[in-house]
Tab-separated table of C-alpha atoms in Angstrom:
chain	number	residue	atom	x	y	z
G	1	UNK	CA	78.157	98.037	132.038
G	2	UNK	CA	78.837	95.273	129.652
G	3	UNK	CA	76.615	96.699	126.728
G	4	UNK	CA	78.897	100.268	127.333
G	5	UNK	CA	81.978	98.364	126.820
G	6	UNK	CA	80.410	96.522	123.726
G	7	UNK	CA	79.728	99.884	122.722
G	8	UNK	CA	83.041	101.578	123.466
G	9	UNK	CA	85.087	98.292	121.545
G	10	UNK	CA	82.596	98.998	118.226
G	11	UNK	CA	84.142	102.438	118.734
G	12	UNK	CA	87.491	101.259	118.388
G	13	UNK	CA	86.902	98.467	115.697
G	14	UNK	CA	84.334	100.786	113.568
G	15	UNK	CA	86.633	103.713	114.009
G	16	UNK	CA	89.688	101.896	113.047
G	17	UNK	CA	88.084	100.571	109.422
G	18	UNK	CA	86.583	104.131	109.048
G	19	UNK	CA	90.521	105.697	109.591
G	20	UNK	CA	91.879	103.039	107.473
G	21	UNK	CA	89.706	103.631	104.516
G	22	UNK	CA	89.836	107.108	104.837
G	23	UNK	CA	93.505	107.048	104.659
G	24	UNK	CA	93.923	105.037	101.759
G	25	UNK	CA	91.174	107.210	100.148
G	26	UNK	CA	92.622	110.179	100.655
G	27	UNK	CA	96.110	109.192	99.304
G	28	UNK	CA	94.773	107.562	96.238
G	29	UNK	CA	92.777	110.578	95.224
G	30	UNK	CA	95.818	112.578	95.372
G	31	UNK	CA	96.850	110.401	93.567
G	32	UNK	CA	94.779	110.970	90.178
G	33	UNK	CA	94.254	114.300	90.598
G	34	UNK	CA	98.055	114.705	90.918
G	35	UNK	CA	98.684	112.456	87.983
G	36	UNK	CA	95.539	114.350	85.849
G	37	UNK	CA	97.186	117.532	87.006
G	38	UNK	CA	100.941	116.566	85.578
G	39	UNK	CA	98.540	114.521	82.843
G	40	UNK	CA	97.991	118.185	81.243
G	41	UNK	CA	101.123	119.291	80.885
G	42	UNK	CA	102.757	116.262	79.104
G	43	UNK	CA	102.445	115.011	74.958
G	44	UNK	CA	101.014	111.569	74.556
G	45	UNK	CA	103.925	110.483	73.149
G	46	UNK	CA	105.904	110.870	76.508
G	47	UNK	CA	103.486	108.618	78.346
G	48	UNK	CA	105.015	105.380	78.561
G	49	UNK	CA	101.579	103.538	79.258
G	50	UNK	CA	99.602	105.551	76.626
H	1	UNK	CA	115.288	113.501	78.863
H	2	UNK	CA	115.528	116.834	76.137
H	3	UNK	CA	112.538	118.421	74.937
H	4	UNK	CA	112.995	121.217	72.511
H	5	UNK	CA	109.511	122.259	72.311
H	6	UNK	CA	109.110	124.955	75.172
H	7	UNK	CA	105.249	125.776	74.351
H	8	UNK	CA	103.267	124.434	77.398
H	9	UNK	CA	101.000	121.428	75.952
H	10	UNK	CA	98.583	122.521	78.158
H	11	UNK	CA	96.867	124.231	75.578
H	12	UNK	CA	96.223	121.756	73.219
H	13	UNK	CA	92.593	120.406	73.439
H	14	UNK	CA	92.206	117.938	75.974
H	15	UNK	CA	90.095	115.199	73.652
H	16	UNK	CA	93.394	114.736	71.475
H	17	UNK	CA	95.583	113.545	75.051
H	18	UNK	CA	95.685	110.959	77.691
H	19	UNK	CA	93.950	112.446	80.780
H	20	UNK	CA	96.076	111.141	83.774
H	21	UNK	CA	97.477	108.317	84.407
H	22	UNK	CA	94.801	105.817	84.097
H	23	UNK	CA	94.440	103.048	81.252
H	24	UNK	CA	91.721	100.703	80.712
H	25	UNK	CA	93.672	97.873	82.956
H	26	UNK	CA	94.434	100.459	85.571
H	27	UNK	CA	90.351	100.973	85.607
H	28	UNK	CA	89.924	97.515	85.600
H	29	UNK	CA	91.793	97.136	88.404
H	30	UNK	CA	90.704	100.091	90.551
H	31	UNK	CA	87.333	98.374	90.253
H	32	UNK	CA	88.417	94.948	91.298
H	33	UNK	CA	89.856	96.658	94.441
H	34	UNK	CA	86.531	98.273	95.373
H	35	UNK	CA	84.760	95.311	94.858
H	36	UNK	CA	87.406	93.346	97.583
H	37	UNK	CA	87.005	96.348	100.138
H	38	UNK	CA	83.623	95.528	100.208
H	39	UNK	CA	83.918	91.892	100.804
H	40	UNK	CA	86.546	92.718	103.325
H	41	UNK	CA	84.236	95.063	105.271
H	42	UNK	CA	81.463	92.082	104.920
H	43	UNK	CA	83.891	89.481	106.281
H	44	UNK	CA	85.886	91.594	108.728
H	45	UNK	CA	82.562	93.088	110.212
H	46	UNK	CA	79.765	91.016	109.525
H	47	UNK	CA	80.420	87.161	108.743
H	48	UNK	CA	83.712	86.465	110.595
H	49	UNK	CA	83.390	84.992	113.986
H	50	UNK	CA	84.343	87.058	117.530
H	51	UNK	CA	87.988	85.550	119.434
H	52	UNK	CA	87.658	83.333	122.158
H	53	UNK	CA	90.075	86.288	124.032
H	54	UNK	CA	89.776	88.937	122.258
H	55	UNK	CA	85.884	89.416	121.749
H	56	UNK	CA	85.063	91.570	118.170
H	57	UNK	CA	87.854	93.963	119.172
H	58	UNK	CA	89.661	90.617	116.835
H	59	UNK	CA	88.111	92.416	113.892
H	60	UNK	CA	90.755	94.743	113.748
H	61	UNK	CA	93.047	92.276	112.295
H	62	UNK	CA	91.796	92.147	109.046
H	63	UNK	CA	93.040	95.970	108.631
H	64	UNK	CA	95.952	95.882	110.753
H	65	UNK	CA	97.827	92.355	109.746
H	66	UNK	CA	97.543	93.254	105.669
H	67	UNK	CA	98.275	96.795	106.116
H	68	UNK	CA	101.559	96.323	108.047
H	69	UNK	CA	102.481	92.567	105.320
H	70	UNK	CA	101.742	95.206	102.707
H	71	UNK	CA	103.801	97.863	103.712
H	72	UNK	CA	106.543	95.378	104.339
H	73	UNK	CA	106.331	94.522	100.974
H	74	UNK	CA	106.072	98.251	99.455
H	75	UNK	CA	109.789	98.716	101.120
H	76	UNK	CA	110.923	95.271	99.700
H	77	UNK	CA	110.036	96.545	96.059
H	78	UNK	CA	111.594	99.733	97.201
H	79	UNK	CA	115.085	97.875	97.593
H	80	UNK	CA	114.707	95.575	94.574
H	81	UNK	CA	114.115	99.120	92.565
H	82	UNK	CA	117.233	100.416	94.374
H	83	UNK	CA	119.393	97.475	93.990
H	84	UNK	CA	118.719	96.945	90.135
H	85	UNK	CA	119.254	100.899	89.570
H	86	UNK	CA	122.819	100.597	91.306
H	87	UNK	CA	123.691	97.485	89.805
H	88	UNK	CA	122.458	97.219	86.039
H	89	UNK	CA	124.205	99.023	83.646
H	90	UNK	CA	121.249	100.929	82.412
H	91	UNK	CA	120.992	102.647	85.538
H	92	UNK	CA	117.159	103.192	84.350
H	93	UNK	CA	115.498	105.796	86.370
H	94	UNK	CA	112.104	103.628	86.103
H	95	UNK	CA	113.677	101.433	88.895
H	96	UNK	CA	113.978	104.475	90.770
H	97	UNK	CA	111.021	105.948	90.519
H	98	UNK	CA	109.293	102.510	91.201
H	99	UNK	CA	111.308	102.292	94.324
H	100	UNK	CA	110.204	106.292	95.227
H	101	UNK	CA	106.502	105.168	94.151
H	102	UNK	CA	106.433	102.277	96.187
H	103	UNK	CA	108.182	103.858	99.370
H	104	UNK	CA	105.330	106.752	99.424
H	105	UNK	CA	102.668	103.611	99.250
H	106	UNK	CA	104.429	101.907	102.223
H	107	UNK	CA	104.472	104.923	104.365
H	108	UNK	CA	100.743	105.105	103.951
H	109	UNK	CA	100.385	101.886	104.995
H	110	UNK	CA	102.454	101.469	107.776
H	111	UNK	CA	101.421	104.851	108.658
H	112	UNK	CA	97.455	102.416	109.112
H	113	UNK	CA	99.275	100.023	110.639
H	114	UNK	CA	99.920	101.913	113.539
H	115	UNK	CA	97.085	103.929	113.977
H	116	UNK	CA	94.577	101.244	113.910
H	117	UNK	CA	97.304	99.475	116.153
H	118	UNK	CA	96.914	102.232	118.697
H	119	UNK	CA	93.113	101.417	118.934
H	120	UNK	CA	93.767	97.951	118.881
H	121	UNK	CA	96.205	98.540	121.724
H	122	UNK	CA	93.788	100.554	124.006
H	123	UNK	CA	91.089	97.609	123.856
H	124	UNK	CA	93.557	95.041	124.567
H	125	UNK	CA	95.910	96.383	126.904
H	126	UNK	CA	94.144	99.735	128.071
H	127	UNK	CA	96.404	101.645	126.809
H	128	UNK	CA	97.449	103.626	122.959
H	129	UNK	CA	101.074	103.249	123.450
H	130	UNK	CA	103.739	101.883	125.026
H	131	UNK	CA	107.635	101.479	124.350
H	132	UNK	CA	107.457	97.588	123.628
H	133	UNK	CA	109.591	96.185	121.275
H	134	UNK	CA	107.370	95.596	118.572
H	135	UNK	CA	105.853	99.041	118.512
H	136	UNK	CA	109.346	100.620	119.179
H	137	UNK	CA	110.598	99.265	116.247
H	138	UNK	CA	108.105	99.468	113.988
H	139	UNK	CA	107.599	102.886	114.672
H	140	UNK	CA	111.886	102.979	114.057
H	141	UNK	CA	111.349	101.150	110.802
H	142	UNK	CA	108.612	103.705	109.486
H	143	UNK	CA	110.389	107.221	110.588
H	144	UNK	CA	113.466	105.731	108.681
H	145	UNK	CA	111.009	105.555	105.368
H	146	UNK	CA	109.967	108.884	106.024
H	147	UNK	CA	113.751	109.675	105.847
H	148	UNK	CA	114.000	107.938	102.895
H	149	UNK	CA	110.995	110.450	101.163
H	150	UNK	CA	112.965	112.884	102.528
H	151	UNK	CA	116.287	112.303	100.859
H	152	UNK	CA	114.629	111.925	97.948
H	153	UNK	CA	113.791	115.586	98.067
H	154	UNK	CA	117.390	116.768	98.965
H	155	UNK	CA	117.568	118.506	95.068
H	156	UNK	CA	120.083	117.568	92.506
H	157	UNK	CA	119.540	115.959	89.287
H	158	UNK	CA	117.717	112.830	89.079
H	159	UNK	CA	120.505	110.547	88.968
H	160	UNK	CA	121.810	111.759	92.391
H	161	UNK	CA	118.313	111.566	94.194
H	162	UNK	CA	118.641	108.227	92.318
H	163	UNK	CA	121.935	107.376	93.696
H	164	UNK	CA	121.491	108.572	97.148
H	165	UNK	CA	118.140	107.602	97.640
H	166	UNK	CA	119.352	103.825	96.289
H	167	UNK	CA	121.811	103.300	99.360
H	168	UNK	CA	119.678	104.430	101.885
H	169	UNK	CA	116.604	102.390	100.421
H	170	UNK	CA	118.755	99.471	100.224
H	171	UNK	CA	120.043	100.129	103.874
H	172	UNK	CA	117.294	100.726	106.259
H	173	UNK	CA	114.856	97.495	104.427
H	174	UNK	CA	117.444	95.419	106.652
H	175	UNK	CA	115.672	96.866	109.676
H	176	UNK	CA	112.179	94.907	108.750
H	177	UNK	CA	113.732	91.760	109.872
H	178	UNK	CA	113.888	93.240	112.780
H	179	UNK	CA	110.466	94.390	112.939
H	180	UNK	CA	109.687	90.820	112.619
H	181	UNK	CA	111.441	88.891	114.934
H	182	UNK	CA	111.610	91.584	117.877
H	183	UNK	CA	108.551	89.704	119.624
H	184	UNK	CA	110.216	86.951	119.802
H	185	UNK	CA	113.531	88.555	120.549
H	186	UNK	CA	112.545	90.609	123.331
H	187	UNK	CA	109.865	89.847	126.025
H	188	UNK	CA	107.035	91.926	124.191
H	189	UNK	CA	103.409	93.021	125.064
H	190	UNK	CA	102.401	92.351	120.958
H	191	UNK	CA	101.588	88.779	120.002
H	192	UNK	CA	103.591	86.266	118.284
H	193	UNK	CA	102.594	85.653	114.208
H	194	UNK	CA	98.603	86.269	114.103
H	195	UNK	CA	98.747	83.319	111.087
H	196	UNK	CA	101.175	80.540	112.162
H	197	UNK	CA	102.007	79.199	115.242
H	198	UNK	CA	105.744	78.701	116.839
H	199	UNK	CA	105.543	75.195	114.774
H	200	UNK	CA	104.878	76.909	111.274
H	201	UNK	CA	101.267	75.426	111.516
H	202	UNK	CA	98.224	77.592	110.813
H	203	UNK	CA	96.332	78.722	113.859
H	204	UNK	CA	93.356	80.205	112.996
H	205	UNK	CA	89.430	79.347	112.631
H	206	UNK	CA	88.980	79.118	108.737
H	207	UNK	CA	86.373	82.246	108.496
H	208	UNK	CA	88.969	84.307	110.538
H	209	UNK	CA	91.477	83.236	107.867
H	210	UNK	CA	89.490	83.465	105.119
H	211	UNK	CA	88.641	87.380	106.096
H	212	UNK	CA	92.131	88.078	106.529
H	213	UNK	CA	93.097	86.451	102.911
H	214	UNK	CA	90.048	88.506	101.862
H	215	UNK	CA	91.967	91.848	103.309
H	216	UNK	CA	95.351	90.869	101.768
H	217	UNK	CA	93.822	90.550	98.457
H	218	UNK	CA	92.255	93.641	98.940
H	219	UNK	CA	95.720	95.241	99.705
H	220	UNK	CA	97.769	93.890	97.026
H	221	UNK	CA	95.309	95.314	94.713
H	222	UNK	CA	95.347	98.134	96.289
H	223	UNK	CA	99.047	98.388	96.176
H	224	UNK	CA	99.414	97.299	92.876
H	225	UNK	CA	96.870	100.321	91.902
H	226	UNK	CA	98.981	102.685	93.931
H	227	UNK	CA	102.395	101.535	92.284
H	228	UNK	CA	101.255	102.032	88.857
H	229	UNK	CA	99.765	105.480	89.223
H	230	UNK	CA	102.454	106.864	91.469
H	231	UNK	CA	105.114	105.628	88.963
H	232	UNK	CA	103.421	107.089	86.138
H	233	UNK	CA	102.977	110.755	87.818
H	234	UNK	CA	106.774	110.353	88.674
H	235	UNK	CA	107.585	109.703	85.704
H	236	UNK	CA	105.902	113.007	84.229
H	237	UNK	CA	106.801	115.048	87.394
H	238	UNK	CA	110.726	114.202	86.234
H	239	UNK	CA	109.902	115.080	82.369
H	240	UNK	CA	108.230	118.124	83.377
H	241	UNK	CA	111.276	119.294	85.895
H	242	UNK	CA	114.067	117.990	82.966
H	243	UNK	CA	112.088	120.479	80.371
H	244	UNK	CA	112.027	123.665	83.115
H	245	UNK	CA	115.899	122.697	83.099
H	246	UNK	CA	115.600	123.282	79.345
H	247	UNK	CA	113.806	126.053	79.298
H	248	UNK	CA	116.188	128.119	81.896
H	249	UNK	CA	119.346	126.948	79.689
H	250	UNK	CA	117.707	128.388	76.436
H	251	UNK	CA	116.612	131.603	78.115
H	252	UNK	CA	120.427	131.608	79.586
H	253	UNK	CA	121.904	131.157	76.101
H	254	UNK	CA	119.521	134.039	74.512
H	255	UNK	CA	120.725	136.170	77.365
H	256	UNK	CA	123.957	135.409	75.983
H	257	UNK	CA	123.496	136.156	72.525
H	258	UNK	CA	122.107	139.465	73.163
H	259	UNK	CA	125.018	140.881	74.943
């Protein structure tokens, strides 16, 4: 019994660094591909950074 | 912004432009984040210590605390950027679009925050939710940002979503204080400060602190990433929007001549 509920608490605490990075994955590469994706359709010389 | 020039630059070769909106410190940085994830997955997983109380379920901290500091930072940045559009004379629509930028990053976050709280919650106190104070308002505090996106998408130039979009962001960051304090305002289920104690001392074994200092590096970099990018594409999305503006006046004026 005490080896399931080691088991079911990795779950939790494996699961919840798997949905965190997978969050924060998922938003940053929407990220650059949005900003590649708007990259195309602007001159150089209107990128601030550039 | 004008722009004259209605051919789409799409079709000039791609080796001549900037792809994106990357630069070499932007790179640089991206990498430097990786590089802390991992440590943070080391230290969070692997060399930090289990809680007296809370067994290894105390790993979840070193997501959940930075998440939720960095996401109440994202929406601090989000009313500087509102305050010093309304009140510098410039009215520069960088401060807005920083503010926009940093809001969408905080959303993310806090959005984490209370998933991996959730899981937290159903090791600690059996269950995913419950209407505590803590949780109540924090999940208050990130519906409001979602409001803020929201307004931002209302239409109107770019100095009204600027405008609007200012008030409200400079409004609803006066509910994180409340975030804050509401476990030790109401009787609440959460726990008090995971870092300091009711005396301001630290409280913590020095690996477990050390892992969560590893996570909030990891964050800010994170963040910082985030901000830059996000601006950036904003920045083009409102060129690209000003010069379909352009475009639809010109072909209004030709239909004009015509007649």
């Amino acid at each position: 019994m005490t080896a399931l509920i080691a088991i079911e608490h990795a779950g939790y605490v494996y699961g919840s660094y798997v949905l965190t990075f997978a969050a924060v994955g998922a938003f940053a590469w929407r990220t650059v591909r949005n900003g590649r994706k708007l990259g195309d359709q602007v001159d150089d010389a209107d990128k601030y950074w550039t | 912004m004008t722009t004259t020039d209605t051919e789409p630059i799409a079709d000039e070769p791609i080796g001549n432009r900037q792809h994106g909106t990357g630069t070499r410190a932007t790179r640089l940085l991206g990498v430097a984040t990786i590089i802390t994830m991992g440590w943070l997955v080391a230290f969070g997983l692997g060399f930090s210590p289990a809680d007296r109380d809370q067994d290894e379920a105390v790993r979840i901290l070193y997501v959940h605390v930075p998440t939720i500091w960095l996401a109440y930072l994202a929406f601090v940045v989000t009313a500087i950027g509102s305050g010093l559009y309304l009140f510098t004379k410039k009215h520069s629509l960088g401060f807005d679009r920083a503010a926009g930028a940093s809001a969408e990053i905080g959303v993310v976050f806090m959005a984490v925050t209370l998933a991996v709280g959730m899981m937290w919650g159903r090791i600690t106190w059996g269950v995913f939710w419950q209407w505590d104070a803590r949780l109540t308002t924090t999940a208050l505090l990130f519906v409001s940002y979602i409001g803020y996106l929201a307004v931002r998408n209302l239409g109107g130039s770019h100095e009204q979503r600027a405008k609007r979009s200012a008030v409200v962001g400079l409004l609803i960051v006066l509910e994180i204080p409340l975030v804050h304090f509401s476990v030790r305002m109401w009787r609440s289920l959460h726990q008090e400060a995971s870092v300091l104690d009711t005396d301001g001392d630290i409280d913590m074994d020095g690996l477990m602190l050390f892992s969560l200092f590893v996570g909030v590096v990891a964050f800010t970099l994170l963040y910082v990433w985030l901000l830059l990018h996000r601006t950036r594409a904003l920045a083009m999305q409102d060129m690209l929007d000003d010069r379909g503006l352009d475009v639809a006046l010109a072909a209004r004026r030709a239909e004009g001549v015509a007649r």
